[in-house]
PDB file of C-alpha atoms in Angstrom:
ATOM      1  CA  MET M   1       0.230  -0.018   0.062  1.00  0.00           C
ATOM      2  CA  PRO M   2       1.171   3.728  -0.496  1.00  0.00           C
ATOM      3  CA  HIS M   3       3.036   4.979   2.397  1.00  0.00           C
ATOM      4  CA  ALA M   4       1.042   7.565   4.482  1.00  0.00           C
ATOM      5  CA  ALA M   5       3.319  10.629   3.783  1.00  0.00           C
ATOM      6  CA  ASP M   6       3.595  10.036  -0.029  1.00  0.00           C
ATOM      7  CA  ARG M   7       1.472  13.176  -0.798  1.00  0.00           C
ATOM      8  CA  ASP M   8       4.438  15.062   0.792  1.00  0.00           C
ATOM      9  CA  ILE M   9       7.054  13.053  -0.769  1.00  0.00           C
ATOM     10  CA  ALA M  10       5.404  13.297  -4.054  1.00  0.00           C
ATOM     11  CA  ARG M  11       6.063  17.174  -3.707  1.00  0.00           C
ATOM     12  CA  ARG M  12       9.453  17.180  -2.878  1.00  0.00           C
ATOM     13  CA  VAL M  13      10.438  14.636  -5.609  1.00  0.00           C
ATOM     14  CA  ALA M  14       8.425  16.823  -8.161  1.00  0.00           C
ATOM     15  CA  ARG M  15      10.322  19.746  -7.113  1.00  0.00           C
ATOM     16  CA  ARG M  16      13.737  18.175  -8.286  1.00  0.00           C
ATOM     17  CA  TYR M  17      12.775  18.651 -12.011  1.00  0.00           C
ATOM     18  CA  ARG M  18      13.279  21.721 -13.743  1.00  0.00           C
ATOM     19  CA  ARG M  19      10.179  20.843 -16.806  1.00  0.00           C
ATOM     20  CA  PRO M  20       6.773  21.588 -15.552  1.00  0.00           C
ATOM     21  CA  TRP M  21       5.589  18.267 -17.221  1.00  0.00           C
ATOM     22  CA  HIS M  22       8.108  16.309 -15.471  1.00  0.00           C
ATOM     23  CA  ARG M  23       6.909  17.868 -12.112  1.00  0.00           C
ATOM     24  CA  ASP M  24       3.342  17.068 -12.759  1.00  0.00           C
ATOM     25  CA  TYR M  25       4.051  13.589 -13.972  1.00  0.00           C
ATOM     26  CA  ALA M  26       6.221  12.979 -10.971  1.00  0.00           C
ATOM     27  CA  ARG M  27       3.920  14.207  -8.515  1.00  0.00           C
ATOM     28  CA  ALA M  28       1.061  12.283  -9.946  1.00  0.00           C
ATOM     29  CA  LYS M  29       2.846   9.150 -10.583  1.00  0.00           C
ATOM     30  CA  VAL M  30       4.410   8.997  -6.830  1.00  0.00           C
ATOM     31  CA  ARG M  31       1.138   9.845  -5.196  1.00  0.00           C
ATOM     32  CA  MET M  32      -0.900   7.323  -7.199  1.00  0.00           C
ATOM     33  CA  ASP M  33       1.381   4.263  -8.006  1.00  0.00           C
ATOM     34  CA  PRO M  34       1.800   1.725  -4.979  1.00  0.00           C
ATOM     35  CA  VAL M  35       4.965   0.368  -6.689  1.00  0.00           C
ATOM     36  CA  TYR M  36       7.666   2.591  -4.904  1.00  0.00           C
ATOM     37  CA  ALA M  37       6.004   1.974  -1.375  1.00  0.00           C
ATOM     38  CA  ALA M  38       6.230  -1.723  -2.189  1.00  0.00           C
ATOM     39  CA  VAL M  39       9.841  -1.569  -3.067  1.00  0.00           C
ATOM     40  CA  ALA M  40      10.825   0.595  -0.157  1.00  0.00           C
ATOM     41  CA  ASP M  41       8.968  -2.275   2.129  1.00  0.00           C
ATOM     42  CA  VAL M  42      11.417  -4.687   0.577  1.00  0.00           C
ATOM     43  CA  VAL M  43      14.699  -3.127   0.406  1.00  0.00           C
ATOM     44  CA  ASP M  44      17.228  -2.636   3.157  1.00  0.00           C
ATOM     45  CA  ASP M  45      20.378  -0.065   2.670  1.00  0.00           C
ATOM     46  CA  ALA M  46      22.080  -2.521   0.375  1.00  0.00           C
ATOM     47  CA  PRO M  47      22.957  -1.082  -3.068  1.00  0.00           C
ATOM     48  CA  LEU M  48      19.915  -1.156  -5.693  1.00  0.00           C
ATOM     49  CA  LEU M  49      20.016  -1.423  -9.424  1.00  0.00           C
ATOM     50  CA  ASP M  50      17.119   0.141 -10.880  1.00  0.00           C
ATOM     51  CA  ILE M  51      16.723  -1.463 -14.540  1.00  0.00           C
ATOM     52  CA  GLY M  52      14.620   0.727 -16.659  1.00  0.00           C
ATOM     53  CA  CYS M  53      14.521   3.782 -14.331  1.00  0.00           C
ATOM     54  CA  GLY M  54      13.194   6.526 -16.612  1.00  0.00           C
ATOM     55  CA  LEU M  55      13.326   9.777 -14.762  1.00  0.00           C
ATOM     56  CA  GLY M  56      14.473   8.082 -11.700  1.00  0.00           C
ATOM     57  CA  LEU M  57      11.360   8.365  -9.441  1.00  0.00           C
ATOM     58  CA  LEU M  58      11.995   5.146  -7.418  1.00  0.00           C
ATOM     59  CA  GLY M  59      15.590   6.435  -6.392  1.00  0.00           C
ATOM     60  CA  PHE M  60      14.348   9.978  -5.354  1.00  0.00           C
ATOM     61  CA  TYR M  61      11.272   8.246  -3.689  1.00  0.00           C
ATOM     62  CA  LEU M  62      13.461   6.122  -1.606  1.00  0.00           C
ATOM     63  CA  ARG M  63      15.656   9.101  -0.487  1.00  0.00           C
ATOM     64  CA  GLU M  64      12.708  10.616   0.718  1.00  0.00           C
ATOM     65  CA  ARG M  65      11.668   7.754   2.877  1.00  0.00           C
ATOM     66  CA  GLY M  66      15.121   7.552   4.628  1.00  0.00           C
ATOM     67  CA  TRP M  67      16.780   5.094   2.506  1.00  0.00           C
ATOM     68  CA  HIS M  68      20.432   5.674   2.288  1.00  0.00           C
ATOM     69  CA  GLY M  69      22.002   3.015   0.207  1.00  0.00           C
ATOM     70  CA  HIS M  70      23.732   3.422  -2.983  1.00  0.00           C
ATOM     71  CA  TYR M  71      21.267   3.742  -6.233  1.00  0.00           C
ATOM     72  CA  LEU M  72      22.291   3.064  -9.737  1.00  0.00           C
ATOM     73  CA  GLY M  73      19.525   3.690 -12.415  1.00  0.00           C
ATOM     74  CA  VAL M  74      19.888   2.465 -16.123  1.00  0.00           C
ATOM     75  CA  ASP M  75      17.633   3.162 -19.133  1.00  0.00           C
ATOM     76  CA  PHE M  76      18.342   3.515 -22.725  1.00  0.00           C
ATOM     77  CA  ASP M  77      16.051   6.668 -22.874  1.00  0.00           C
ATOM     78  CA  ALA M  78      18.964   9.369 -22.838  1.00  0.00           C
ATOM     79  CA  SER M  79      16.796  12.116 -22.398  1.00  0.00           C
ATOM     80  CA  LYS M  80      15.203  10.961 -19.524  1.00  0.00           C
ATOM     81  CA  ILE M  81      18.475   9.931 -18.029  1.00  0.00           C
ATOM     82  CA  ALA M  82      19.856  13.572 -18.812  1.00  0.00           C
ATOM     83  CA  GLU M  83      16.672  14.875 -16.427  1.00  0.00           C
ATOM     84  CA  ALA M  84      17.155  12.296 -13.831  1.00  0.00           C
ATOM     85  CA  CYS M  85      20.948  13.346 -13.540  1.00  0.00           C
ATOM     86  CA  ARG M  86      20.075  16.958 -13.422  1.00  0.00           C
ATOM     87  CA  ALA M  87      17.608  16.261 -10.545  1.00  0.00           C
ATOM     88  CA  VAL M  88      20.121  14.625  -8.456  1.00  0.00           C
ATOM     89  CA  ASN M  89      21.444  18.095  -7.968  1.00  0.00           C
ATOM     90  CA  GLY M  90      24.697  16.916  -6.445  1.00  0.00           C
ATOM     91  CA  GLU M  91      23.485  14.319  -3.849  1.00  0.00           C
ATOM     92  CA  ALA M  92      25.864  11.490  -3.033  1.00  0.00           C
ATOM     93  CA  ASN M  93      25.206   7.784  -4.164  1.00  0.00           C
ATOM     94  CA  LEU M  94      22.647   8.572  -6.780  1.00  0.00           C
ATOM     95  CA  ALA M  95      23.814   7.429 -10.169  1.00  0.00           C
ATOM     96  CA  PHE M  96      22.312   7.136 -13.698  1.00  0.00           C
ATOM     97  CA  ASP M  97      23.384   5.538 -16.780  1.00  0.00           C
ATOM     98  CA  ASP M  98      21.920   5.596 -20.281  1.00  0.00           C
ATOM     99  CA  GLY M  99      23.149   2.266 -21.341  1.00  0.00           C
ATOM    100  CA  ILE M 100      20.924  -0.441 -22.836  1.00  0.00           C
ATOM    101  CA  ALA M 101      19.126  -2.117 -20.134  1.00  0.00           C
ATOM    102  CA  GLN M 102      19.742  -5.425 -21.433  1.00  0.00           C
ATOM    103  CA  LYS M 103      23.359  -5.003 -20.960  1.00  0.00           C
ATOM    104  CA  LEU M 104      23.794  -4.590 -17.387  1.00  0.00           C
ATOM    105  CA  PRO M 105      26.977  -3.276 -15.411  1.00  0.00           C
ATOM    106  CA  PRO M 106      28.573  -5.522 -12.696  1.00  0.00           C
ATOM    107  CA  PHE M 107      26.298  -5.426  -9.531  1.00  0.00           C
ATOM    108  CA  GLU M 108      25.522  -7.005  -6.444  1.00  0.00           C
ATOM    109  CA  GLY M 109      22.420  -6.091  -4.297  1.00  0.00           C
ATOM    110  CA  HIS M 110      18.941  -5.513  -4.794  1.00  0.00           C
ATOM    111  CA  VAL M 111      17.586  -5.082  -8.331  1.00  0.00           C
ATOM    112  CA  ALA M 112      14.242  -3.748  -9.412  1.00  0.00           C
ATOM    113  CA  LEU M 113      12.800  -4.086 -12.779  1.00  0.00           C
ATOM    114  CA  LEU M 114       9.629  -2.182 -12.928  1.00  0.00           C
ATOM    115  CA  ASP M 115       7.005  -1.929 -15.672  1.00  0.00           C
ATOM    116  CA  VAL M 116      10.057  -3.069 -18.503  1.00  0.00           C
ATOM    117  CA  LEU M 117       9.503  -6.489 -19.453  1.00  0.00           C
ATOM    118  CA  HIS M 118       6.456  -6.092 -21.995  1.00  0.00           C
ATOM    119  CA  TYR M 119       8.828  -3.794 -23.996  1.00  0.00           C
ATOM    120  CA  LEU M 120      10.964  -6.902 -24.561  1.00  0.00           C
ATOM    121  CA  GLY M 121      10.382 -10.044 -26.893  1.00  0.00           C
ATOM    122  CA  ARG M 122       9.826 -13.384 -24.879  1.00  0.00           C
ATOM    123  CA  ASP M 123      13.217 -14.565 -25.271  1.00  0.00           C
ATOM    124  CA  GLU M 124      14.659 -11.245 -24.311  1.00  0.00           C
ATOM    125  CA  GLN M 125      12.425 -11.146 -21.313  1.00  0.00           C
ATOM    126  CA  SER M 126      13.858 -14.492 -20.050  1.00  0.00           C
ATOM    127  CA  ALA M 127      17.270 -13.112 -20.648  1.00  0.00           C
ATOM    128  CA  LEU M 128      16.906 -10.217 -18.877  1.00  0.00           C
ATOM    129  CA  LEU M 129      15.489 -11.934 -15.866  1.00  0.00           C
ATOM    130  CA  ARG M 130      18.380 -14.281 -15.669  1.00  0.00           C
ATOM    131  CA  GLU M 131      20.861 -11.263 -15.829  1.00  0.00           C
ATOM    132  CA  ALA M 132      19.063  -9.275 -13.051  1.00  0.00           C
ATOM    133  CA  ALA M 133      18.788 -12.428 -10.858  1.00  0.00           C
ATOM    134  CA  ALA M 134      22.429 -12.917 -11.272  1.00  0.00           C
ATOM    135  CA  ARG M 135      22.860  -9.305  -9.685  1.00  0.00           C
ATOM    136  CA  VAL M 136      20.795  -9.917  -6.588  1.00  0.00           C
ATOM    137  CA  ALA M 137      22.977 -10.690  -3.429  1.00  0.00           C
ATOM    138  CA  PRO M 138      22.196 -13.190  -0.601  1.00  0.00           C
ATOM    139  CA  GLY M 139      19.698 -11.729   1.586  1.00  0.00           C
ATOM    140  CA  ALA M 140      18.704  -9.200  -1.333  1.00  0.00           C
ATOM    141  CA  ALA M 141      15.579  -9.185  -3.238  1.00  0.00           C
ATOM    142  CA  LEU M 142      14.750  -8.604  -7.221  1.00  0.00           C
ATOM    143  CA  VAL M 143      11.437  -6.694  -7.262  1.00  0.00           C
ATOM    144  CA  VAL M 144       9.458  -7.102 -10.653  1.00  0.00           C
ATOM    145  CA  ARG M 145       6.618  -5.279 -11.453  1.00  0.00           C
ATOM    146  CA  SER M 146       4.847  -6.475 -14.719  1.00  0.00           C
ATOM    147  CA  VAL M 147       1.713  -6.611 -16.600  1.00  0.00           C
ATOM    148  CA  LEU M 148       0.488 -10.226 -16.531  1.00  0.00           C
ATOM    149  CA  ARG M 149      -1.384 -11.564 -19.489  1.00  0.00           C
ATOM    150  CA  ASP M 150      -4.808 -12.911 -18.915  1.00  0.00           C
ATOM    151  CA  ARG M 151      -8.431 -12.501 -20.087  1.00  0.00           C
ATOM    152  CA  GLY M 152      -9.779  -9.964 -17.726  1.00  0.00           C
ATOM    153  CA  TRP M 153     -10.934  -6.523 -18.269  1.00  0.00           C
ATOM    154  CA  ARG M 154      -7.652  -4.883 -16.115  1.00  0.00           C
ATOM    155  CA  PHE M 155      -5.464  -6.611 -18.948  1.00  0.00           C
ATOM    156  CA  ARG M 156      -7.620  -5.124 -21.651  1.00  0.00           C
ATOM    157  CA  ALA M 157      -7.481  -1.672 -20.202  1.00  0.00           C
ATOM    158  CA  THR M 158      -3.605  -2.150 -19.839  1.00  0.00           C
ATOM    159  CA  VAL M 159      -3.106  -2.970 -23.402  1.00  0.00           C
ATOM    160  CA  VAL M 160      -5.178   0.560 -24.572  1.00  0.00           C
ATOM    161  CA  GLU M 161      -2.983   2.264 -22.090  1.00  0.00           C
ATOM    162  CA  GLU M 162       0.405   1.080 -23.409  1.00  0.00           C
ATOM    163  CA  TRP M 163      -1.141   1.974 -27.067  1.00  0.00           C
ATOM    164  CA  PHE M 164      -1.726   5.536 -26.072  1.00  0.00           C
ATOM    165  CA  LEU M 165       1.725   5.730 -24.188  1.00  0.00           C
ATOM    166  CA  HIS M 166       3.567   4.975 -27.391  1.00  0.00           C
ATOM    167  CA  ALA M 167       1.229   6.785 -29.581  1.00  0.00           C
ATOM    168  CA  LEU M 168       1.976   9.953 -27.443  1.00  0.00           C
ATOM    169  CA  ARG M 169       5.631   9.173 -27.725  1.00  0.00           C
ATOM    170  CA  TRP M 170       6.034   8.938 -23.999  1.00  0.00           C
ATOM    171  CA  MET M 171       7.347   5.391 -24.291  1.00  0.00           C
ATOM    172  CA  ARG M 172      10.020   4.948 -26.928  1.00  0.00           C
ATOM    173  CA  SER M 173       9.175   1.248 -27.741  1.00  0.00           C
ATOM    174  CA  PRO M 174       5.781  -0.246 -28.238  1.00  0.00           C
ATOM    175  CA  ALA M 175       4.944  -3.198 -26.114  1.00  0.00           C
ATOM    176  CA  LYS M 176       6.252  -6.559 -27.798  1.00  0.00           C
ATOM    177  CA  TYR M 177       5.192  -9.471 -25.304  1.00  0.00           C
ATOM    178  CA  TYR M 178       2.692  -9.495 -22.180  1.00  0.00           C
ATOM    179  CA  PRO M 179       4.077 -12.249 -20.120  1.00  0.00           C
ATOM    180  CA  LEU M 180       2.157 -15.073 -18.423  1.00  0.00           C
ATOM    181  CA  ARG M 181       3.139 -15.469 -14.823  1.00  0.00           C
ATOM    182  CA  GLU M 182       5.236 -18.529 -15.292  1.00  0.00           C
ATOM    183  CA  ASP M 183       7.179 -16.519 -18.015  1.00  0.00           C
ATOM    184  CA  ILE M 184       8.686 -14.685 -15.238  1.00  0.00           C
ATOM    185  CA  GLU M 185       8.498 -16.914 -12.413  1.00  0.00           C
ATOM    186  CA  GLN M 186      10.380 -19.639 -14.040  1.00  0.00           C
ATOM    187  CA  PRO M 187      13.988 -17.957 -14.686  1.00  0.00           C
ATOM    188  CA  LEU M 188      13.723 -16.683 -11.400  1.00  0.00           C
ATOM    189  CA  LEU M 189      13.090 -19.976  -9.728  1.00  0.00           C
ATOM    190  CA  ASP M 190      15.883 -21.667 -11.877  1.00  0.00           C
ATOM    191  CA  ALA M 191      18.402 -18.839 -10.732  1.00  0.00           C
ATOM    192  CA  GLY M 192      17.683 -20.144  -7.150  1.00  0.00           C
ATOM    193  CA  LEU M 193      15.528 -17.264  -5.854  1.00  0.00           C
ATOM    194  CA  VAL M 194      12.606 -17.678  -3.506  1.00  0.00           C
ATOM    195  CA  VAL M 195       9.673 -16.278  -5.494  1.00  0.00           C
ATOM    196  CA  ASP M 196       6.139 -14.535  -4.378  1.00  0.00           C
ATOM    197  CA  VAL M 197       3.645 -12.878  -6.744  1.00  0.00           C
ATOM    198  CA  HIS M 198       0.725 -10.794  -5.835  1.00  0.00           C
ATOM    199  CA  PRO M 199      -1.310  -8.209  -7.409  1.00  0.00           C
ATOM    200  CA  LEU M 200      -0.547  -4.380  -7.195  1.00  0.00           C
ATOM    201  CA  TRP M 201      -3.315  -2.452  -8.720  1.00  0.00           C
ATOM    202  CA  GLY M 202      -3.811  -0.003  -6.207  1.00  0.00           C
ATOM    203  CA  ARG M 203      -5.907   2.716  -7.229  1.00  0.00           C
ATOM    204  CA  THR M 204      -5.447   2.211 -10.915  1.00  0.00           C
ATOM    205  CA  PRO M 205      -7.328  -0.130 -13.424  1.00  0.00           C
ATOM    206  CA  PHE M 206      -4.129  -1.699 -14.813  1.00  0.00           C
ATOM    207  CA  ASN M 207      -3.300  -5.479 -14.580  1.00  0.00           C
ATOM    208  CA  SER M 208      -0.129  -5.152 -12.657  1.00  0.00           C
ATOM    209  CA  PHE M 209       1.649  -7.599 -10.590  1.00  0.00           C
ATOM    210  CA  VAL M 210       4.623  -7.304  -8.065  1.00  0.00           C
ATOM    211  CA  ILE M 211       7.114 -10.276  -8.076  1.00  0.00           C
ATOM    212  CA  VAL M 212       9.390 -10.459  -5.160  1.00  0.00           C
ATOM    213  CA  ALA M 213      12.291 -12.624  -5.748  1.00  0.00           C
ATOM    214  CA  ARG M 214      14.590 -13.249  -2.624  1.00  0.00           C
ATOM    215  CA  ARG M 215      17.897 -14.811  -2.741  1.00  0.00           C
ATOM    216  CA  PRO M 216      18.398 -16.889   0.631  1.00  0.00           C
ATOM    217  CA  ARG M 217      21.168 -16.332   2.633  1.00  0.00           C
ATOM    218  CA  THR M 218      24.024 -18.586   2.515  1.00  0.00           C
TER     219      THR M 218
END
């Protein structure tokens, strides 16, 4: 569930951005989307790799929640990464890279993969999940938020939303493949992670699920 202070956090995160539409987007997204609080409830102060970070909202949200770990956000959209770098404003341990998300840097800690998978083909999704899982440290977690394909109205609403986002050019890539639950779960189980899946609809009409995959401590 969203954190009780997310309204104030949303205002503080939004003030980081220079463009009005980025501020409006950040404010609305942090207030309405339950995924940021869901990640905050999972991670400790171990380093966090945020794959497909966009404007860096997760990193800035976590800072406002008192998280002090090292954050690395990667995304192939160079314009969003540029805005995220400006929003850092010299703050320590917040870094961004516009490298291709499928070619991940060496890393060990927590990993976030939010709303990324359906922009990849099925085989690309499996490869990225394996790469992400390989970077999860003992005792840490991979947090995936994804649409799951089914026959319900929420899935149909999500498909329509994704079409509009691409048509408006907010998302550079169209959706390629909406995964089934087992498409996500199996590569993570094969990597030795313990997997939990549950809905994360919040106040949205979209067919979003959060998958928390933990690596047991050795």
